[in-house]
XYZ file of C-alpha atoms in Angstrom:
486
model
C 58.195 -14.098 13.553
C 56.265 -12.533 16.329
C 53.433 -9.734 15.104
C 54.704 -7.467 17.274
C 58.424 -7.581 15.192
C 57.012 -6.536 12.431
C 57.410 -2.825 11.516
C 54.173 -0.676 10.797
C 54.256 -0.867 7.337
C 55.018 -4.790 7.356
C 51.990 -5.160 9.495
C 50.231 -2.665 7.189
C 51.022 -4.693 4.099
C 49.958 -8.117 5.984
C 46.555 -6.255 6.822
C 46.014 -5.648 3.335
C 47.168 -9.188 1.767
C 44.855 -10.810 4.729
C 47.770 -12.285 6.293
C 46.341 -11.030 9.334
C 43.898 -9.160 11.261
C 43.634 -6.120 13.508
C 42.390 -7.660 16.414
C 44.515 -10.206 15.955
C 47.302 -7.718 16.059
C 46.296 -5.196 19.174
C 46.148 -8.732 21.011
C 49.430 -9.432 20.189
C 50.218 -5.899 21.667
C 48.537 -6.103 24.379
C 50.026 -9.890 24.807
C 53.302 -8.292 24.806
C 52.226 -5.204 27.051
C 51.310 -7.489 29.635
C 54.520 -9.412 29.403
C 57.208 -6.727 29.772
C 55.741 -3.156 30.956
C 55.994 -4.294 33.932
C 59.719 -3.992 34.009
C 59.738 -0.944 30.972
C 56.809 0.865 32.324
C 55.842 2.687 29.265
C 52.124 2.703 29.801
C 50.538 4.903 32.017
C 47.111 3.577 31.422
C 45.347 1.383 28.636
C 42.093 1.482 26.832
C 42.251 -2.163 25.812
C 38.616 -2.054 25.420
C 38.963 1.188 23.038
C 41.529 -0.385 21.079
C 39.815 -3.579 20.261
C 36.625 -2.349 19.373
C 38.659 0.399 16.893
C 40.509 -3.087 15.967
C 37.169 -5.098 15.222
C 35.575 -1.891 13.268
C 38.940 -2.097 10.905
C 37.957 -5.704 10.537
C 35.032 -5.347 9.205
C 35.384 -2.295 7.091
C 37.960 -4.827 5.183
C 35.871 -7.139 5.131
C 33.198 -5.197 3.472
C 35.575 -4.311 0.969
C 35.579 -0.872 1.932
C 38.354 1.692 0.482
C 40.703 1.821 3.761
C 44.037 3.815 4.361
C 47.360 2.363 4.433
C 47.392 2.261 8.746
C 43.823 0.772 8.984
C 44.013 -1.610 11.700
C 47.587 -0.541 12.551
C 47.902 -0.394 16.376
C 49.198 2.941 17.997
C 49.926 4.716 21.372
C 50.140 8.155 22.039
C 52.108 10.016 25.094
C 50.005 11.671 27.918
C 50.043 14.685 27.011
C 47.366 14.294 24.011
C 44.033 15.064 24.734
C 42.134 11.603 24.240
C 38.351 12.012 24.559
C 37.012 9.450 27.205
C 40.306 8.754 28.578
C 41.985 10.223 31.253
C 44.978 12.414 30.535
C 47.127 13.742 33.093
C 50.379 15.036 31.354
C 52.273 12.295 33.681
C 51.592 14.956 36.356
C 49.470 15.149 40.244
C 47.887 18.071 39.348
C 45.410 16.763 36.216
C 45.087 13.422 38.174
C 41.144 12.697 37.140
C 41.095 15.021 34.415
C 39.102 13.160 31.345
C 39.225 15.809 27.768
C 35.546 15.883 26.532
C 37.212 15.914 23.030
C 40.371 14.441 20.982
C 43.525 16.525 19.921
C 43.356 16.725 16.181
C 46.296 14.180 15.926
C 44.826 11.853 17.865
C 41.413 12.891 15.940
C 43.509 11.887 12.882
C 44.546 8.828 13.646
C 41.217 6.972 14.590
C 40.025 8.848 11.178
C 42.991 7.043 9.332
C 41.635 3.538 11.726
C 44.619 3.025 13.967
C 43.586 1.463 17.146
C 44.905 3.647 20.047
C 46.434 1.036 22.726
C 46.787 3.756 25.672
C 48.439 6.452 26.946
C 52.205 6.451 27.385
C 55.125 7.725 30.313
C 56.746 11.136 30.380
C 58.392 13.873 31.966
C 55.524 15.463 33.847
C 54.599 18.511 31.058
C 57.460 17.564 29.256
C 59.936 19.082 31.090
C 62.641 16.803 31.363
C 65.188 14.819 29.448
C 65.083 11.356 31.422
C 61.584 10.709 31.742
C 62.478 10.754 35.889
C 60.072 13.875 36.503
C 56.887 11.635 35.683
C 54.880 11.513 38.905
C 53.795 7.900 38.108
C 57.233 6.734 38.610
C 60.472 6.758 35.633
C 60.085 4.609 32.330
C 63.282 2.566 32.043
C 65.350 1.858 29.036
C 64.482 -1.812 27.032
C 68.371 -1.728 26.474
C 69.229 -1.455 29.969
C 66.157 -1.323 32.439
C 68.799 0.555 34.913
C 69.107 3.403 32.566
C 67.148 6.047 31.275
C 64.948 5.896 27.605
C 65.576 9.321 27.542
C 62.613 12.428 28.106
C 60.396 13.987 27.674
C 58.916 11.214 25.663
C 60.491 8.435 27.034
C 57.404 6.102 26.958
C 56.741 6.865 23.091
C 60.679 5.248 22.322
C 60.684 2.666 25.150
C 57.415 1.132 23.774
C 59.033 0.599 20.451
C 62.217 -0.573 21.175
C 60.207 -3.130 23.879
C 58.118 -3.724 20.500
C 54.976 -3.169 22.618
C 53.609 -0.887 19.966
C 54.296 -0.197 15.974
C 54.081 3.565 16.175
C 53.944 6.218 18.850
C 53.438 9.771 18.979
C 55.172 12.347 21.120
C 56.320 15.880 21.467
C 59.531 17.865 21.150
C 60.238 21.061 22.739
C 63.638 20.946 23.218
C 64.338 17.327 21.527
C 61.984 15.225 23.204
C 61.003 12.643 20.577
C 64.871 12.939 18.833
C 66.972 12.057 21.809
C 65.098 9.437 23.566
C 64.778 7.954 19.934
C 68.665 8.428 19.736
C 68.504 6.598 23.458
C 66.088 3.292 22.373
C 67.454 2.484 18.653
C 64.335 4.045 17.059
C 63.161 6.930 14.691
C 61.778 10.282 16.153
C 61.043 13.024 13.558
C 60.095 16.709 14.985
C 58.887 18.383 12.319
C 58.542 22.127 10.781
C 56.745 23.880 13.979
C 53.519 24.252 12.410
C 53.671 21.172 10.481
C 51.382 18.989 12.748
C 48.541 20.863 14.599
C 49.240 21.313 18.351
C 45.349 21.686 19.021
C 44.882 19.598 22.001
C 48.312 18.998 23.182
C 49.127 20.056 26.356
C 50.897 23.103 26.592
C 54.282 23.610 27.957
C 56.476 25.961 25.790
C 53.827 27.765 23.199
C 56.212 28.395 20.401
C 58.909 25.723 20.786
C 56.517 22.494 21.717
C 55.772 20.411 18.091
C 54.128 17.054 18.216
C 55.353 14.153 15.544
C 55.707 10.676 14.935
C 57.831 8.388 16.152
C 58.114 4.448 14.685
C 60.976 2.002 14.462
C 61.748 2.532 11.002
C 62.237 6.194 8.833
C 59.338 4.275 6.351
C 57.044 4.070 9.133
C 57.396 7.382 10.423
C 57.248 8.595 7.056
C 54.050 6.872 6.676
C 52.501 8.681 10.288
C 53.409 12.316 9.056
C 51.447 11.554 6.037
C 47.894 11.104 8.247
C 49.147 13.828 10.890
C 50.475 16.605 8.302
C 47.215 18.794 7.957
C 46.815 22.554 8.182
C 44.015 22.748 11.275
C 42.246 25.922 11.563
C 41.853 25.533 15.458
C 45.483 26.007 15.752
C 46.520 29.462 15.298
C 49.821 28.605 14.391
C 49.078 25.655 12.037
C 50.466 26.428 8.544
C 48.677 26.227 5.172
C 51.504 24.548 3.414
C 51.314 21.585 1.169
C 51.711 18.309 2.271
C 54.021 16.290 -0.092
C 53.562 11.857 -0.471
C 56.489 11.176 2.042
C 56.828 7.606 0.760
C 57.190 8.521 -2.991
C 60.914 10.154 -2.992
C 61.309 7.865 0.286
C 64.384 5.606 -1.851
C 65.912 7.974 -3.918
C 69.292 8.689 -2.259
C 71.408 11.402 -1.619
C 73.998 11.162 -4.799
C 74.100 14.905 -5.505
C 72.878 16.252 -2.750
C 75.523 18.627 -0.031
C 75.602 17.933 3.398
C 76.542 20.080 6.728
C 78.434 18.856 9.670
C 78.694 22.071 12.045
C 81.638 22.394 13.488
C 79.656 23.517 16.629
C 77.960 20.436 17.273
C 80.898 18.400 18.275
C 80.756 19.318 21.627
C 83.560 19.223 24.308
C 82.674 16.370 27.092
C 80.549 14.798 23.942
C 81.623 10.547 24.643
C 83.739 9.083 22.024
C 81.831 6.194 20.779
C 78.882 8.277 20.161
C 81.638 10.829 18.154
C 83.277 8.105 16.406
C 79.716 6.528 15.153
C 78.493 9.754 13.745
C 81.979 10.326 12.210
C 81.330 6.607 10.744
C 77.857 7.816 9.231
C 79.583 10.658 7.712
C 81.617 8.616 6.169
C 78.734 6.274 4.650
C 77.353 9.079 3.546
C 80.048 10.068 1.486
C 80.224 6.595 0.051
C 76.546 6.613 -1.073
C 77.163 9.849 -3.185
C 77.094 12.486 -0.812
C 79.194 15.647 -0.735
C 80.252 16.838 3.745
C 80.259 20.485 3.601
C 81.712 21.966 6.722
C 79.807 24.695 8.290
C 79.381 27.198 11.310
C 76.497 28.199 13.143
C 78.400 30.547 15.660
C 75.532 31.243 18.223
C 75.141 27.967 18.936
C 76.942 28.390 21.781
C 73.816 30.535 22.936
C 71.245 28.395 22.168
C 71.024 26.407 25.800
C 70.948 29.655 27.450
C 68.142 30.961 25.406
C 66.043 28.133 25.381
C 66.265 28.129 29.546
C 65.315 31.501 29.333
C 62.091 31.351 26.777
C 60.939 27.672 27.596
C 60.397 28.270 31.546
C 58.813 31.965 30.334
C 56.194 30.600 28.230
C 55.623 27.539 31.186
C 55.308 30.017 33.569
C 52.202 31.900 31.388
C 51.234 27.884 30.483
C 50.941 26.324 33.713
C 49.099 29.227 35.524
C 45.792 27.580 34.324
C 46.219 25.035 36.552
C 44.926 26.135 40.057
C 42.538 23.882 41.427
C 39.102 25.833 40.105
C 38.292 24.001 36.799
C 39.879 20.557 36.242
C 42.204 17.974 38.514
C 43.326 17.781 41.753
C 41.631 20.211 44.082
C 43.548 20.530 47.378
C 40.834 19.470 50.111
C 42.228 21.224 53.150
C 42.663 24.796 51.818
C 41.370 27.518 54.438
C 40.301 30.017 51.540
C 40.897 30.812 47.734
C 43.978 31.931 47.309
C 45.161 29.263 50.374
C 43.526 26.748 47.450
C 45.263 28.060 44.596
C 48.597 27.601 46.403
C 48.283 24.185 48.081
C 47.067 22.971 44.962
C 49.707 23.757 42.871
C 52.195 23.189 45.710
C 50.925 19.335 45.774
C 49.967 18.904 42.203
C 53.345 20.173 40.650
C 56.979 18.220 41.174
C 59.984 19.692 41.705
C 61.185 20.191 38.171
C 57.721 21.857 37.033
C 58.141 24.140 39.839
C 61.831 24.688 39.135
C 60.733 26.043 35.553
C 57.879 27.801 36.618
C 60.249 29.846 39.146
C 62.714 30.725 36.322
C 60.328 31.458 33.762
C 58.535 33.972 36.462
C 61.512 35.645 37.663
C 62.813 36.102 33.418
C 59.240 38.031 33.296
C 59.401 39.701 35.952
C 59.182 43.735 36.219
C 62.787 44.736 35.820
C 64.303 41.283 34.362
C 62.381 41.025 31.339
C 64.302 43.455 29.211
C 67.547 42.127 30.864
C 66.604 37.800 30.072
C 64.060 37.144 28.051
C 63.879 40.407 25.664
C 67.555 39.759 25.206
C 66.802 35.799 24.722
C 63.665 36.229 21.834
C 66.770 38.710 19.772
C 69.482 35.902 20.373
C 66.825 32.985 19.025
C 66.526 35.152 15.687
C 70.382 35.073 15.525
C 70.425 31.307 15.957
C 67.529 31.092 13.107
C 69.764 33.044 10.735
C 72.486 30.739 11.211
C 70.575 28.208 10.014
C 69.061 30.040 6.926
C 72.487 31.305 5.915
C 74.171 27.690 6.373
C 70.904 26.270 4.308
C 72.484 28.191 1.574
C 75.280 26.160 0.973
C 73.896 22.639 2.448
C 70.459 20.652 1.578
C 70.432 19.251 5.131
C 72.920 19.572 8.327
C 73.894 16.021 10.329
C 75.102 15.925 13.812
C 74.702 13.945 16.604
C 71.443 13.468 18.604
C 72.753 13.151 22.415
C 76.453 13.748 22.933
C 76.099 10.715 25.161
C 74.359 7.408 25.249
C 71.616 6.469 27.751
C 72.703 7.512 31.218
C 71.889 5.427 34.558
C 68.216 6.711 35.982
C 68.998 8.357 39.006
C 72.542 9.745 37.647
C 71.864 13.343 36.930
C 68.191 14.181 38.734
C 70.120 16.040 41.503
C 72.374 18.332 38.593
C 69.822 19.829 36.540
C 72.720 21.816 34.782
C 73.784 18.272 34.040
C 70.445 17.452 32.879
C 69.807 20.290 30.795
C 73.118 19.839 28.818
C 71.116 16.406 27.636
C 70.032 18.685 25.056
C 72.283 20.389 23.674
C 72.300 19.080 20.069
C 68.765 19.037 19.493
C 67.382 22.190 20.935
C 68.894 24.792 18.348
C 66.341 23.060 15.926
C 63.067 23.911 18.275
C 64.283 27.759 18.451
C 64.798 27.840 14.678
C 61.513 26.011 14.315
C 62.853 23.251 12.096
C 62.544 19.914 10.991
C 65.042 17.720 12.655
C 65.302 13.872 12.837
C 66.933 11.233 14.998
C 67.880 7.518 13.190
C 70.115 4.941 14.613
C 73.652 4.663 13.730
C 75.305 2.633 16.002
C 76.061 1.090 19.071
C 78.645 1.567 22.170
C 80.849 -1.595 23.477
C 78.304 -1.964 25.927
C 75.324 -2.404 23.552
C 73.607 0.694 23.728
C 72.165 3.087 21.154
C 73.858 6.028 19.531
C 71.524 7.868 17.461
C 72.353 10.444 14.063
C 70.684 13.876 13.666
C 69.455 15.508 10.206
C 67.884 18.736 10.363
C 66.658 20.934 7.590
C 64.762 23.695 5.920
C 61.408 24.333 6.661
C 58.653 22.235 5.893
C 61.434 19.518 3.889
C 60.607 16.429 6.066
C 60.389 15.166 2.758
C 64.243 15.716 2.121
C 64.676 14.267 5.558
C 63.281 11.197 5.037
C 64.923 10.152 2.090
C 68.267 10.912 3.827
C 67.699 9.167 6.539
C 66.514 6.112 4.537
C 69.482 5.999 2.695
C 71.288 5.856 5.580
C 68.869 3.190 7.291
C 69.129 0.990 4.172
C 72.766 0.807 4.294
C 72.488 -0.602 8.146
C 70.387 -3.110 10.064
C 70.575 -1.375 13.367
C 67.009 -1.121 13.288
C 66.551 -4.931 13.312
C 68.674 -5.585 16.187
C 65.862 -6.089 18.988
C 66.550 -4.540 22.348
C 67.471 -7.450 25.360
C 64.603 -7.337 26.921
């Protein structure tokens, strides 16, 4: 078996016995980069010579005998909008084209603490807006289980470089469901956790109190395994919370005999495709098998929740984005005729369409005489939403749904309906206004061979819970082993 087929924690555990080495693995990786990005275009740049010296340094620590972490040596990539010290970071977008951070984002601090080489910098919507990975100004990432269809957005490259096995862990970010659905897209595991969870010092901004960075991997084990090094309160991040961090690996097999689940009735959306309906119906049903009691319950403003987050995402980009005018880092339009000629032409050439789109309706929901009317009216209709979910975690110890109502969707297909586009996330974005912990694992396939993916959310700051639901479900099925045809 290749290196690169090994999960994280297999390669972890072949570190350890001396099976193998980290160099030895980040040149498989990059082996394997060089062989198929070409067609999955997951890598927007790569610090091969970063990653190997990290590699060597693991090496050696190991072979001094030196007390190491479980991911020592364990190569990683990290989506572009992570602050990486040295290397340049552009948030997939014109406007920070050049832009190198002087300093890491804590997470990515955290993993070179925890020795994880860091292979490069992966695709994305440009800021994250998006649910394709088509608004990236370097050109769309493309699906490993169909190159002619989309790995899903905003972090796109994070899934698509697992399911391509490029990579043995990723992170990305999820303001509206961007590391759940475009897991639920490539056949891989995306966890957003508890906003506040995982420190978003560092992380480009696009949505203040909705964006919340996490791991993704191609196994719940391995994921689990990533929250443990990025799950620290950081006093740089105002809204980083002091809560204890649990061993996500110890209560990681334990089952869910005993424990109630919710399937909201909400969630089954008209227009949602059959196969991916009839797979998550098929999960519910395994779940019952494996001891678990379905609980039916209603989140009623649901049915609000796209609205709202339309309104209060593009508001908080709007505030966001302003920063970037041309005066302090990136592109710098050359042929302004004056200051404020600069500030426009800059952000006129820097930003693409779908930035600008967001920017527009975020400025016009703040506006004097509209914010009262949008996003006043939004902020009291997201505190509805969260009490739905605190009254249904009453009854239920976690909810399941589906990820995407559909599977991956031709690239191309929907970037001239945004309406279309946006509907991408319906299932996932209730979760980001509540601020909880939701999670995307396989749980099927369609006729045609692509990925259907099964959503758990729960209460706040249970990733633990999570976890060990999703793992029962994971170890039941081998749709994680089922590589994509690439």
């Amino acid at each position: 078996m290749p290196l690169t087929d090994l999960t994280l924690l297999e390669l972890a555990a072949k570190l350890a016995s001396g099976e193998t080495t980290s160099v030895e693995a980040t040149r498989a990786c990059l082996a394997r980069i060089a062989q198929v990005d070409g067609k999955v275009k997951a890598f927007l740049r790569l610090d091969e010579h970063g990653a190997l010296a990290a590699a060597e340094a693991s090496d050696a620590r190991r072979k001094k005998g030196n007390p190491l972490g479980p991911l020592d040596g364990v190569p990683v990539a990290v989506k572009d909008i992570f602050l990486t010290e040295g290397v340049e970071t552009t948030c997939a977008s014109r406007v920070l084209e050049g832009f190198v951070p002087p300093y890491d984002a804590t997470t990515v601090r955290l993993l070179k603490e925890a020795g994880t080489p860091i292979l490069g910098k992966l695709n994305q919507d440009e800021f994250a807006m998006g649910s394709s990975n088509e608004s990236s100004a370097y050109g769309p990432c493309h699906n490993p289980w169909d190159l002619t269809r989309t790995p899903g957005g905003s972090s796109g490259g994070s899934a698509a470089a697992l399911a391509a096995r490029e990579v043995f862990g990723t992170l990305g970010t999820d303001t509206g469901g961007s590391i759940r659905q475009p897991a639920a897209l490539t056949n891989t595991v995306g966890l957003k956790p508890t906003y506040g969870r995982v420190s978003r010092y560092g992380v480009i901004a696009y949505a203040s109190s909705l964006d919340a960075p996490g791991p993704m991997a191609r196994t719940v084990g391995d994921v689990a395994a990533l929250l443990q090094v990025l799950a620290r309160h950081d006093p740089r991040d105002s809204t980083s919370a002091p809560a204890d961090v649990p061993d996500y690996l110890a209560d990681l097999e334990h089952g869910v005999a005993g424990l109630k689940l919710g399937v909201p009735r909400e969630y089954f959306v008209e227009g949602m495709d059959p196969e991916v309906e009839a797979s998550v119906r098929e999960a519910l049903k395994a779940y019952e098998r494996l001891g678990a009691t379905l609980v039916d319950v209603s989140l009623p403003h649901t049915k609000y929740a796209l609205a709202t987050y339309y309104l209060l995402a593009p508001a908080e980009a709007s505030s966001n984005l302003a920063r970037y005018d041309g005066v302090r880092y990136g592109l710098r339009a050359r042929d302004a005729k004056g200051l404020k000629d600069m500030y426009g032409l800059t952000r006129d050439q820097g930003f693409g369409p779908e930035v600008k789109r967001r920017i527009m309706l975020g400025t016009y929901a703040l506006s004097a005489g509209y914010y009262d009317a949008y996003y006043l009216k939004a902020q009291k209709v997201r505190t509805l939403i969260r009490d739905d979910f605190a009254k249904a975690f009453t009854q239920v110890d976690a909810l399941v749904t589906p990820t995407s109502p559909v599977p991956a969707f031709k690239l191309g297909e929907k970037v001239n309906d945004p309406l279309s586009m946006y509907l991408m996330d319906v299932c996932t974005l209730p979760c980001n206004l509540a601020g909880l912990p939701g999670l995307s694992l396989p749980c099927g396939f369609t006729k045609a061979g692509l990925p259907i993916g099964l959503q758990l959310m729960g209460r706040p700051f249970d990733e633990a819970k999570l976890l060990r639901i999703a793992r029962a479900f994971e170890r039941e099925h081998d749709y994680v082993r089922r590589p994509a045809p690439i």
